[in-house]
Amino acid sequence: MKTLQIIPSISLIYGGPSQMVLGLAPALAKAGVEVTILTTDSNGDNGQKPLDVPLNIPIKQDGYEVIYFRCAPFRRYKFSLDLLKFLKNNAQYFDIAHIHALFSPISSAAAIVCRQQSLPYILRPLGTLDPSDLRKKEQLKQLYVALLERRNLAGASGIHFTSEQEAKISSRFGVSTKDLVIPLGVIPPENNTENIRNKFGIDNDKPVILFMSRIDPKKGLELLIPALQKLSIQGLDFHFVLAGTNPQDPIYEQKIKSEIENSQLKSHTTITGFVTGEAKISLLQTADLFVLPSYYENFGIAVAEAMVAGTPVVISDQVHIYQQVLDSESGWVGTTDVESIVRLLTTALSNLQECQRRGLNAQKYALQHFSWDAITQQVIQAYREIVVENTIF
């Protein structure tokens, strides 16, 4: 089976969506599926240099291939006419396309081309059908739906949701869809020997609270920072690590950094910026708690990464794998308000032995339920069923 994965960018600076495709592709290849990723050279939305990669030619890696296309025109929107031309000219050679992102010009246009070329496609909305997300730029999105996305949803062979909760609350704009609920996978980290405490000057006896995600208003930082300030005033000892960036909204990122710099948290906070590789693994394995009080999160890949690293999580009930966290006792779940976060963090920091127990539970659950091997089989089964349906009809 020959498959396309189409995504605006696979630069890791964009976080979870890119990371998912870079995890799925080698897992599919390992299972015998031919995978080609079509993407752009975008590497940030505010003047950053594009990825330094060959363009318009297949690059083989880990059993699959990637073809990068230059963003042109409209670099800011990760759009590429060359990608669409390639898709139009080569769609006949593939069995199915898996398109990642809605309300993204290149993804929307790719769905149209797939329909024109009779190539069945799956859409993964990345949480963009959540009513909370749809309220952002609401009028523009309503127009976008009327012109493009309603037809794209109607023409899709399947809509890939990553949790039952995401599927339950997502809007379909009156369209009947075939829903595929398949979680995301994580790669178990190897034990990392880097001493991250020494690297960032964190005392060995201080519990580490880690936020590692995109610095975005939806992530709940405007709840978390006041909660941490209250803990500090109460005399609880901890060190806070803020790891992440936001290439699409540097103004908000600077606002959050300034808020920390001008508070009592400054003396016991480390701001790392975007981290990857060994530093990322080491932070996840060193942290005593991972916290993500998001207002909405269709899955929460960062939460799953923390769990597989053996770190208990403190999350809101708007992170859509919260029920799995509760059922497996992998951490603590609260609501999207400051007092709830204060209570949960106080409970966790007051009993580090319980933190360790829940961290072990988290790792066990993630290894069983978020492994790429298991998830890949679900994806392949969905692909096969769709290909057969389209062959018959």
Coordinates of C-alpha atoms in Angstrom, one line a residue:
M1 CA 0.0 0.0 0.0
K2 CA 1.4 3.4 -1.0
T3 CA 0.4 6.3 1.2
L4 CA 0.8 10.0 1.3
Q5 CA 1.1 12.0 4.5
I6 CA 0.4 15.7 3.7
I7 CA 1.2 18.3 6.4
P8 CA 2.1 22.1 6.2
S9 CA 5.4 21.6 7.9
I10 CA 7.3 18.9 9.8
S11 CA 9.7 21.3 11.5
L12 CA 9.7 20.4 15.2
I13 CA 9.3 24.1 16.1
Y14 CA 5.6 23.5 15.3
G15 CA 5.3 20.9 18.1
G16 CA 2.9 18.0 18.3
P17 CA 1.5 17.9 14.7
S18 CA 4.9 17.6 13.2
Q19 CA 6.1 15.2 15.8
M20 CA 3.1 12.9 15.2
V21 CA 3.9 12.6 11.5
L22 CA 7.5 11.9 12.2
G23 CA 6.5 9.2 14.6
L24 CA 3.8 7.6 12.4
A25 CA 5.9 7.5 9.1
P26 CA 8.7 5.2 10.3
A27 CA 6.2 3.1 12.2
L28 CA 4.1 2.6 9.1
A29 CA 7.3 1.9 7.1
K30 CA 8.4 -0.7 9.6
A31 CA 5.0 -2.4 9.1
G32 CA 5.5 -2.6 5.4
V33 CA 3.6 0.4 4.2
E34 CA 5.2 2.7 1.6
V35 CA 5.1 6.3 3.0
T36 CA 5.8 9.6 1.3
I37 CA 5.5 12.8 3.2
L38 CA 4.6 16.0 1.2
T39 CA 5.4 19.1 3.2
T40 CA 7.0 22.6 2.9
D41 CA 10.3 24.0 4.0
S42 CA 8.6 26.3 6.6
N43 CA 10.5 26.7 9.8
G44 CA 8.6 29.4 11.7
D45 CA 6.2 32.2 10.8
N46 CA 8.1 35.3 11.8
G47 CA 11.0 35.7 9.4
Q48 CA 12.9 32.5 10.4
K49 CA 15.0 31.0 7.7
P50 CA 13.4 28.0 6.0
L51 CA 14.6 24.5 6.6
D52 CA 17.9 23.8 4.9
V53 CA 16.7 20.9 2.9
P54 CA 16.8 19.8 -0.8
L55 CA 13.6 20.8 -2.5
N56 CA 11.3 18.9 -5.0
I57 CA 13.2 15.6 -4.7
P58 CA 12.5 12.5 -2.4
I59 CA 14.7 12.3 0.6
K60 CA 14.8 8.8 2.1
Q61 CA 15.0 8.3 5.9
D62 CA 14.0 5.6 8.3
G63 CA 12.3 3.6 5.6
Y64 CA 10.1 6.3 4.2
E65 CA 10.6 9.4 2.1
V66 CA 10.0 13.1 2.4
I67 CA 9.6 15.6 -0.4
Y68 CA 10.0 19.3 0.7
F69 CA 8.5 22.1 -1.4
R70 CA 9.3 25.8 -1.1
C71 CA 6.6 28.0 0.5
A72 CA 5.5 30.2 -2.4
P73 CA 3.6 32.3 -2.5
F74 CA 2.3 33.2 1.0
R75 CA 5.2 31.8 3.0
R76 CA 3.5 32.9 6.3
Y77 CA 0.6 30.5 5.6
K78 CA 2.9 27.5 4.6
F79 CA 1.5 27.4 1.1
S80 CA 3.2 25.8 -1.9
L81 CA 2.0 25.7 -5.4
D82 CA 4.7 23.2 -6.3
L83 CA 3.3 20.7 -3.7
L84 CA -0.1 20.9 -5.2
K85 CA 1.3 20.4 -8.7
F86 CA 3.1 17.3 -7.5
L87 CA 0.0 16.0 -5.9
K88 CA -2.1 16.6 -9.0
N89 CA 0.5 14.9 -11.3
N90 CA 1.2 11.9 -9.0
A91 CA -2.0 11.2 -7.1
Q92 CA -2.7 8.2 -9.4
Y93 CA 0.4 6.4 -8.0
F94 CA -0.9 6.4 -4.4
D95 CA -3.7 4.5 -2.6
I96 CA -4.6 7.0 0.1
A97 CA -3.7 10.4 1.5
H98 CA -3.6 11.3 5.2
I99 CA -4.0 15.1 5.5
H100 CA -2.9 16.7 8.7
A101 CA -4.6 20.1 9.6
L102 CA -7.7 22.0 8.8
F103 CA -8.0 25.7 8.2
S104 CA -4.6 25.6 6.6
P105 CA -4.4 26.7 2.9
I106 CA -2.1 23.9 1.8
S107 CA -4.1 21.2 3.6
S108 CA -7.4 22.5 2.3
A109 CA -6.2 22.8 -1.3
A110 CA -4.7 19.3 -1.0
A111 CA -8.1 17.8 -0.1
I112 CA -9.6 19.5 -3.2
V113 CA -6.9 18.1 -5.4
C114 CA -7.4 14.6 -3.9
R115 CA -11.1 14.8 -4.8
Q116 CA -10.3 15.9 -8.3
Q117 CA -7.9 13.1 -8.8
S118 CA -10.2 10.4 -7.1
L119 CA -7.6 9.8 -4.3
P120 CA -9.3 8.9 -1.0
Y121 CA -8.2 11.0 1.9
I122 CA -8.4 11.1 5.7
L123 CA -8.5 14.5 7.4
R124 CA -6.9 15.0 10.9
P125 CA -8.3 18.3 12.3
L126 CA -5.7 18.8 15.1
G127 CA -8.4 20.1 17.4
T128 CA -9.5 22.8 15.0
L129 CA -13.1 21.6 15.1
D130 CA -13.3 22.1 18.9
P131 CA -16.0 24.8 19.6
S132 CA -13.4 26.7 21.7
D133 CA -11.0 26.9 18.7
L134 CA -13.7 27.8 16.3
R135 CA -14.4 30.9 18.3
K136 CA -11.0 32.3 17.4
K137 CA -11.3 34.4 14.2
E138 CA -14.9 33.2 14.1
Q139 CA -16.2 35.1 11.1
L140 CA -13.2 34.3 9.0
K141 CA -13.6 30.6 9.9
Q142 CA -17.3 30.6 9.0
L143 CA -16.4 32.0 5.6
Y144 CA -13.6 29.4 5.3
V145 CA -16.0 26.6 6.1
A146 CA -18.6 27.8 3.6
L147 CA -16.0 28.1 0.8
L148 CA -13.8 25.1 1.5
E149 CA -13.9 23.0 4.7
R150 CA -17.5 21.8 4.6
R151 CA -16.9 20.2 1.2
N152 CA -13.5 18.9 2.3
L153 CA -15.1 17.2 5.3
A154 CA -18.0 15.8 3.2
G155 CA -15.5 14.4 0.7
A156 CA -13.2 12.8 3.2
S157 CA -13.2 9.0 3.6
G158 CA -12.6 9.5 7.3
I159 CA -11.9 12.1 10.0
H160 CA -9.1 11.1 12.3
F161 CA -9.8 12.2 15.9
T162 CA -7.2 11.3 18.6
S163 CA -9.6 10.9 21.5
E164 CA -13.3 10.0 22.1
Q165 CA -13.7 13.4 23.7
E166 CA -12.4 15.2 20.6
A167 CA -14.8 13.3 18.4
K168 CA -17.7 13.9 20.7
I169 CA -17.4 17.7 20.9
S170 CA -16.1 18.5 17.4
S171 CA -18.3 20.4 14.9
R172 CA -19.1 18.8 11.5
F173 CA -21.0 21.8 10.1
G174 CA -24.0 19.6 9.3
V175 CA -21.9 17.1 7.4
S176 CA -22.1 13.3 8.0
T177 CA -18.6 11.9 8.5
K178 CA -16.9 8.6 9.1
D179 CA -15.0 9.1 12.4
L180 CA -11.8 7.3 13.1
V181 CA -10.7 7.5 16.8
I182 CA -7.0 6.6 16.9
P183 CA -4.7 8.0 19.6
L184 CA -1.3 9.4 19.0
G185 CA 1.9 7.5 19.8
V186 CA 5.1 8.3 21.6
I187 CA 8.5 6.8 21.5
P188 CA 9.8 5.6 24.8
P189 CA 12.9 7.6 25.7
E190 CA 16.2 6.0 26.5
N191 CA 17.6 6.7 29.9
N192 CA 19.5 10.0 29.6
T193 CA 22.6 10.6 31.6
E194 CA 22.7 14.4 31.1
N195 CA 22.5 16.2 34.4
I196 CA 19.9 18.7 33.6
R197 CA 19.9 20.1 37.1
N198 CA 23.6 21.1 36.8
K199 CA 23.0 22.5 33.3
F200 CA 20.3 24.9 34.5
G201 CA 21.5 25.4 38.1
I202 CA 18.6 23.6 39.8
D203 CA 19.2 22.5 43.4
N204 CA 19.1 18.7 43.7
D205 CA 16.7 18.8 46.6
K206 CA 14.1 21.0 44.9
P207 CA 11.1 19.3 43.2
V208 CA 10.9 20.3 39.5
I209 CA 7.6 21.4 38.0
L210 CA 7.8 21.2 34.2
F211 CA 5.7 23.0 31.6
M212 CA 6.8 21.8 28.1
S213 CA 4.6 22.9 25.3
R214 CA 3.9 25.7 22.9
I215 CA 3.6 29.0 24.7
D216 CA 0.1 29.8 23.6
P217 CA -3.0 31.3 25.3
K218 CA -4.9 28.0 25.1
K219 CA -2.3 26.2 27.2
G220 CA -3.4 27.8 30.5
L221 CA -0.2 29.6 31.4
E222 CA -2.3 32.6 32.6
L223 CA -3.7 30.2 35.2
L224 CA -0.5 28.3 36.0
I225 CA 1.7 31.3 36.7
P226 CA -0.6 32.8 39.4
A227 CA -1.1 29.4 40.9
L228 CA 2.7 29.0 41.2
Q229 CA 3.0 32.4 42.7
K230 CA 0.4 31.4 45.4
L231 CA 2.4 28.2 46.1
S232 CA 5.6 30.3 46.5
I233 CA 3.8 32.7 48.9
Q234 CA 2.6 29.7 50.9
G235 CA 6.3 28.6 51.3
L236 CA 6.2 25.4 49.1
D237 CA 9.6 24.7 47.7
F238 CA 9.9 24.0 44.0
H239 CA 11.7 24.9 40.8
F240 CA 9.6 25.8 37.7
V241 CA 10.9 25.0 34.2
L242 CA 9.2 26.7 31.3
A243 CA 10.2 24.9 28.1
G244 CA 8.7 26.0 24.8
T245 CA 8.3 28.8 22.3
N246 CA 5.7 30.2 19.9
P247 CA 6.9 31.1 16.5
Q248 CA 3.4 32.3 15.5
D249 CA 2.9 34.6 18.5
P250 CA 6.2 36.0 19.8
I251 CA 4.3 38.9 21.5
Y252 CA 2.4 36.5 23.8
E253 CA 5.5 34.5 24.5
Q254 CA 7.3 37.7 25.6
K255 CA 4.3 38.6 27.8
I256 CA 4.5 35.3 29.7
K257 CA 8.3 35.6 30.1
S258 CA 8.0 39.2 31.4
E259 CA 5.3 38.2 33.9
I260 CA 7.7 35.6 35.4
E261 CA 10.6 38.0 35.3
N262 CA 8.6 40.6 37.3
S263 CA 7.4 38.2 39.9
Q264 CA 8.8 36.3 42.9
L265 CA 9.0 33.2 40.6
K266 CA 12.0 34.7 38.9
S267 CA 14.5 33.3 41.5
H268 CA 13.3 29.7 41.1
T269 CA 12.3 29.6 37.4
T270 CA 14.3 28.4 34.4
I271 CA 13.1 29.5 30.9
T272 CA 14.8 27.2 28.4
G273 CA 13.1 28.1 25.1
F274 CA 12.5 25.4 22.6
V275 CA 14.1 22.1 23.6
T276 CA 14.6 18.9 21.7
G277 CA 16.8 15.8 21.7
E278 CA 18.7 14.9 24.9
A279 CA 17.8 18.1 26.7
K280 CA 14.1 17.4 26.2
I281 CA 14.4 13.8 27.3
S282 CA 16.4 14.8 30.3
L283 CA 13.9 17.4 31.4
L284 CA 11.0 15.0 31.1
Q285 CA 12.9 12.3 33.1
T286 CA 14.1 14.8 35.7
A287 CA 10.8 16.5 36.4
D288 CA 8.8 15.5 39.4
L289 CA 5.6 16.9 37.9
F290 CA 4.5 17.8 34.4
V291 CA 1.8 20.4 34.3
L292 CA -0.5 21.4 31.4
P293 CA -3.8 23.2 32.5
S294 CA -5.0 23.8 28.9
Y295 CA -8.3 25.3 28.0
Y296 CA -8.6 22.7 25.2
E297 CA -6.4 20.0 23.9
N298 CA -7.6 17.4 21.4
F299 CA -5.1 14.8 22.7
G300 CA -2.1 16.3 24.5
I301 CA 1.0 14.6 23.0
A302 CA 3.2 16.4 25.5
V303 CA 1.2 14.7 28.3
A304 CA 1.7 11.3 26.7
E305 CA 5.5 12.1 26.4
A306 CA 5.7 12.9 30.1
M307 CA 3.8 9.8 31.0
V308 CA 6.1 7.5 29.0
A309 CA 9.1 9.1 30.6
G310 CA 7.7 8.1 34.0
T311 CA 6.6 11.6 35.1
P312 CA 3.2 12.1 36.8
V313 CA 1.0 14.8 35.2
V314 CA -1.2 17.6 36.5
I315 CA -3.7 18.6 33.8
S316 CA -7.1 20.1 33.3
D317 CA -10.2 18.2 32.3
Q318 CA -10.0 20.0 28.9
V319 CA -7.0 17.8 27.9
H320 CA -8.9 15.1 26.2
I321 CA -7.0 12.2 27.6
Y322 CA -7.8 13.2 31.1
Q323 CA -10.0 10.2 31.7
Q324 CA -7.1 7.9 30.9
V325 CA -5.0 9.8 33.4
L326 CA -7.7 9.4 36.1
D327 CA -8.4 5.8 35.4
S328 CA -4.7 4.8 35.5
E329 CA -3.9 7.1 38.4
S330 CA -1.1 8.6 36.3
G331 CA -1.5 12.1 37.9
W332 CA -4.1 14.6 38.9
V333 CA -6.9 16.3 37.0
G334 CA -8.6 19.5 37.8
T335 CA -10.5 22.4 36.2
T336 CA -9.4 25.5 34.4
D337 CA -9.1 27.8 37.3
V338 CA -6.3 29.0 39.5
E339 CA -7.5 27.5 42.8
S340 CA -7.9 24.0 41.3
I341 CA -4.3 24.1 40.0
V342 CA -3.1 25.3 43.4
R343 CA -4.9 22.4 45.2
L344 CA -3.5 19.8 42.8
L345 CA 0.0 21.0 42.9
T346 CA -0.1 21.4 46.7
T347 CA -1.3 17.8 47.0
A348 CA 1.3 16.5 44.7
L349 CA 4.3 18.4 46.2
S350 CA 3.3 17.4 49.7
N351 CA 3.7 13.7 48.9
L352 CA 6.6 13.0 46.5
Q353 CA 6.3 9.3 47.2
E354 CA 2.8 9.4 45.7
C355 CA 4.3 11.3 42.8
Q356 CA 6.7 8.5 42.2
R357 CA 3.9 5.9 42.4
R358 CA 1.8 7.8 39.9
G359 CA 4.8 8.3 37.6
L360 CA 5.3 4.5 37.5
N361 CA 1.6 4.1 36.7
A362 CA 1.9 6.7 33.9
Q363 CA 4.8 5.0 32.3
K364 CA 3.1 1.6 32.4
Y365 CA -0.1 2.9 30.9
A366 CA 1.7 4.9 28.1
L367 CA 3.8 1.9 27.1
Q368 CA 0.7 -0.2 26.8
H369 CA -1.7 2.3 25.1
F370 CA 0.5 4.9 23.3
S371 CA 3.0 2.7 21.6
W372 CA 3.5 3.3 17.9
D373 CA 3.4 -0.4 17.1
A374 CA -0.2 -0.8 18.5
I375 CA -1.4 2.5 17.0
T376 CA 0.1 1.8 13.6
Q377 CA -2.0 -1.4 13.3
Q378 CA -5.1 0.7 13.9
V379 CA -4.1 3.2 11.2
I380 CA -3.3 0.5 8.7
Q381 CA -6.6 -1.2 9.3
A382 CA -8.4 2.1 8.6
Y383 CA -6.4 2.6 5.5
R384 CA -7.2 -0.8 4.2
E385 CA -10.9 -0.5 4.8
I386 CA -11.0 2.8 3.0
V387 CA -9.0 1.6 0.0
V388 CA -11.3 -1.4 -0.4
E389 CA -14.4 0.7 -0.1
N390 CA -13.1 3.1 -2.8
T391 CA -12.0 0.1 -5.0
I392 CA -15.5 -1.4 -4.8
F393 CA -17.4 1.8 -5.5

